[in-house]
Amino acid sequence: MTGRRAGFRHRGLLTRPAAAGRDTMRPMSRPARQLAGPLPALALLCGVPAAVLLVPVLLEVEVPLNAAGTWSVSFWNARVRVSNQPEARAAEAALHRYSREYWAQWRRHQREPGVPPPAPFAPPARVGYRGWSANLALPILILASLSLACHLLHRRDRRVRRARRVAGRCAACDYDLRFSPERCPECGAPAVALREHGPGASARVSRA
């Protein structure tokens, strides 16, 4: 096999490493780079809705409670509170008693929790919703995390390839191209891009 591996001296009997601590990470394959290319934009589009949906939503500020009390329902990782409006006076004990009885009856006949019927609470009623939209936010958050990870790998791959080209090595297989300026003798990749990375790389090619 002709040519010399990058990282070892070309002349002399000693073959000790020429650049200690160089990056030995292999670049991503071509299909992986094509897949990771558009994912940063997808991560941005998915990250913004995920950040909004993960914030607890409060549609209506709850009023101070009065003698009519407060009724709460928990369902789908959320919480619904139903309370009387300030117009309902504390002296309206009949409304309070009727609401409690109807609420207990409704709870016994419902197999699954949900939004209570508005009949016993109308008109003096107010409904407030506070909860996490986990069913929508978690899939978007997972997709955004995967997209961000692919983007970071893509940036790492470009940095490794650029460092190899500047050092006079093949970006695909890390072969020494200082004495094979036209094409890599190991993997066959063209070495034309070596001339596009500054006067140092051009000087190495010209000396070859």
XYZ file of C-alpha atoms in Angstrom:
208
model
C 0.000 0.000 0.000
C 1.470 3.320 -1.074
C 1.244 6.517 0.889
C 1.688 7.238 4.585
C -0.800 7.443 7.389
C -1.449 10.885 8.832
C 0.081 11.409 12.229
C 3.421 9.684 11.430
C 6.562 11.215 10.001
C 7.301 10.546 6.343
C 11.107 10.623 6.480
C 13.393 8.821 8.894
C 13.482 5.411 10.492
C 11.375 6.451 13.485
C 7.620 6.341 13.029
C 6.491 8.247 16.076
C 3.302 10.371 16.052
C 3.761 13.838 14.602
C 0.678 15.414 16.191
C -0.220 14.097 19.603
C -3.794 14.360 20.758
C -5.365 14.917 17.349
C -9.048 14.271 16.824
C -9.638 10.617 15.925
C -13.419 10.801 15.585
C -14.690 9.366 12.320
C -16.976 11.628 10.268
C -20.579 10.723 9.608
C -21.530 8.860 6.467
C -23.109 10.622 3.508
C -26.714 9.444 4.236
C -26.331 10.538 7.854
C -25.177 14.009 6.768
C -28.104 14.325 4.352
C -30.510 13.372 7.147
C -28.972 15.694 9.731
C -28.893 18.702 7.409
C -32.528 19.958 7.661
C -33.007 18.871 11.286
C -31.801 22.129 12.931
C -34.703 24.031 11.367
C -37.059 21.261 12.473
C -35.677 21.505 16.009
C -36.367 25.235 16.043
C -39.914 24.802 14.759
C -40.644 22.086 17.329
C -38.820 23.641 20.269
C -40.857 26.839 20.348
C -44.288 25.101 20.571
C -42.876 22.678 23.147
C -41.692 25.536 25.339
C -45.113 27.178 25.100
C -47.104 24.015 25.762
C -45.022 23.009 28.765
C -45.920 26.218 30.586
C -48.882 25.741 32.954
C -51.958 27.263 31.386
C -54.284 29.408 33.486
C -57.263 30.535 31.445
C -58.965 32.457 34.215
C -57.775 33.827 37.542
C -59.704 32.307 40.414
C -61.716 34.689 42.597
C -61.649 34.643 46.404
C -63.897 31.888 47.678
C -67.089 32.589 49.561
C -69.541 30.445 51.510
C -70.594 28.620 48.355
C -67.243 26.762 48.378
C -65.158 25.336 45.557
C -65.465 22.092 43.593
C -62.440 20.504 41.949
C -62.117 17.874 39.242
C -58.838 16.206 38.215
C -58.532 14.639 34.773
C -55.918 14.167 32.027
C -53.058 15.576 34.052
C -55.012 18.769 34.666
C -57.251 20.323 37.256
C -60.593 22.093 36.908
C -61.954 24.258 39.685
C -65.537 25.476 39.769
C -66.442 28.201 42.223
C -69.246 30.657 42.745
C -68.829 34.191 41.515
C -68.603 37.117 43.948
C -72.245 37.947 43.198
C -73.295 34.790 45.066
C -73.764 35.990 48.613
C -72.847 34.022 51.684
C -76.501 34.093 52.782
C -77.533 31.906 49.843
C -77.231 28.690 51.817
C -79.789 26.950 49.616
C -77.564 27.314 46.566
C -74.614 25.986 48.517
C -76.542 22.973 49.787
C -78.099 22.185 46.404
C -74.743 22.415 44.685
C -73.077 20.055 47.117
C -75.882 17.481 46.816
C -75.947 17.648 43.034
C -72.173 17.408 42.900
C -72.120 14.282 45.077
C -74.848 12.684 42.948
C -73.010 13.528 39.721
C -69.774 12.002 41.053
C -71.508 8.722 41.934
C -72.994 8.286 38.448
C -69.843 9.174 36.497
C -67.377 6.388 35.735
C -64.689 8.741 34.473
C -63.920 12.218 35.806
C -64.636 15.127 33.551
C -66.092 18.602 33.412
C -69.140 18.862 35.693
C -72.511 19.866 34.231
C -73.076 23.617 34.425
C -76.699 23.407 35.558
C -76.261 23.694 39.363
C -73.572 26.372 38.999
C -75.238 28.659 36.466
C -75.434 31.602 36.455
C -73.250 32.218 39.541
C -70.302 30.036 38.468
C -66.753 30.429 37.246
C -64.537 27.760 35.741
C -60.756 27.977 35.790
C -58.358 25.551 34.102
C -54.827 24.946 35.298
C -52.782 22.049 33.939
C -50.009 20.729 31.713
C -50.673 19.811 28.081
C -48.392 16.790 28.381
C -50.052 14.768 25.622
C -49.023 17.403 23.081
C -45.844 18.775 24.622
C -43.928 15.571 25.332
C -43.836 14.219 21.735
C -42.791 17.629 20.450
C -40.116 17.879 23.143
C -38.737 14.443 22.245
C -38.634 15.342 18.551
C -36.909 18.628 19.314
C -34.317 16.875 21.503
C -33.501 14.329 18.798
C -33.235 17.076 16.193
C -30.899 19.084 18.412
C -28.708 16.020 18.999
C -28.451 15.410 15.236
C -27.561 19.048 14.716
C -24.738 18.852 17.274
C -23.377 15.698 15.628
C -23.542 17.409 12.244
C -21.545 20.384 13.542
C -18.988 18.034 15.082
C -18.645 16.190 11.789
C -18.029 19.405 9.847
C -15.419 20.556 12.367
C -13.550 17.227 12.139
C -13.579 17.262 8.338
C -12.372 20.838 8.146
C -9.534 20.136 10.610
C -8.439 17.166 8.523
C -8.430 19.155 5.293
C -6.422 21.978 6.853
C -3.865 19.477 8.198
C -3.468 17.906 4.754
C -5.417 14.733 5.488
C -8.332 13.074 3.752
C -11.647 14.215 5.208
C -13.188 10.770 4.726
C -10.516 8.312 5.937
C -7.863 10.549 7.598
C -5.164 9.488 5.102
C -2.100 11.687 4.553
C -2.619 13.607 1.285
C 0.506 15.764 1.383
C 2.177 13.413 -1.106
C -0.974 12.523 -3.060
C -2.497 15.923 -3.863
C -4.981 14.865 -6.533
C -6.843 11.892 -5.037
C -6.715 9.841 -1.856
C -4.917 6.548 -2.635
C -6.864 4.683 0.066
C -10.518 5.650 -0.383
C -10.386 7.445 -3.757
C -11.862 10.726 -2.511
C -10.722 13.800 -4.513
C -8.213 16.062 -2.763
C -9.111 19.246 -4.673
C -10.779 20.750 -1.590
C -7.389 20.738 0.143
C -6.369 23.839 -1.826
C -9.341 25.796 -0.497
C -8.198 26.050 3.100
C -5.481 28.646 3.352
C -1.878 29.164 2.267
C -0.534 26.458 4.596
C -2.453 23.694 2.887
C -1.611 25.096 -0.554
C 2.075 25.141 0.341
C 1.988 21.512 1.386
C 0.322 20.575 -1.886
C 2.807 22.593 -3.950
C 5.784 20.971 -2.216
C 4.366 17.572 -3.102
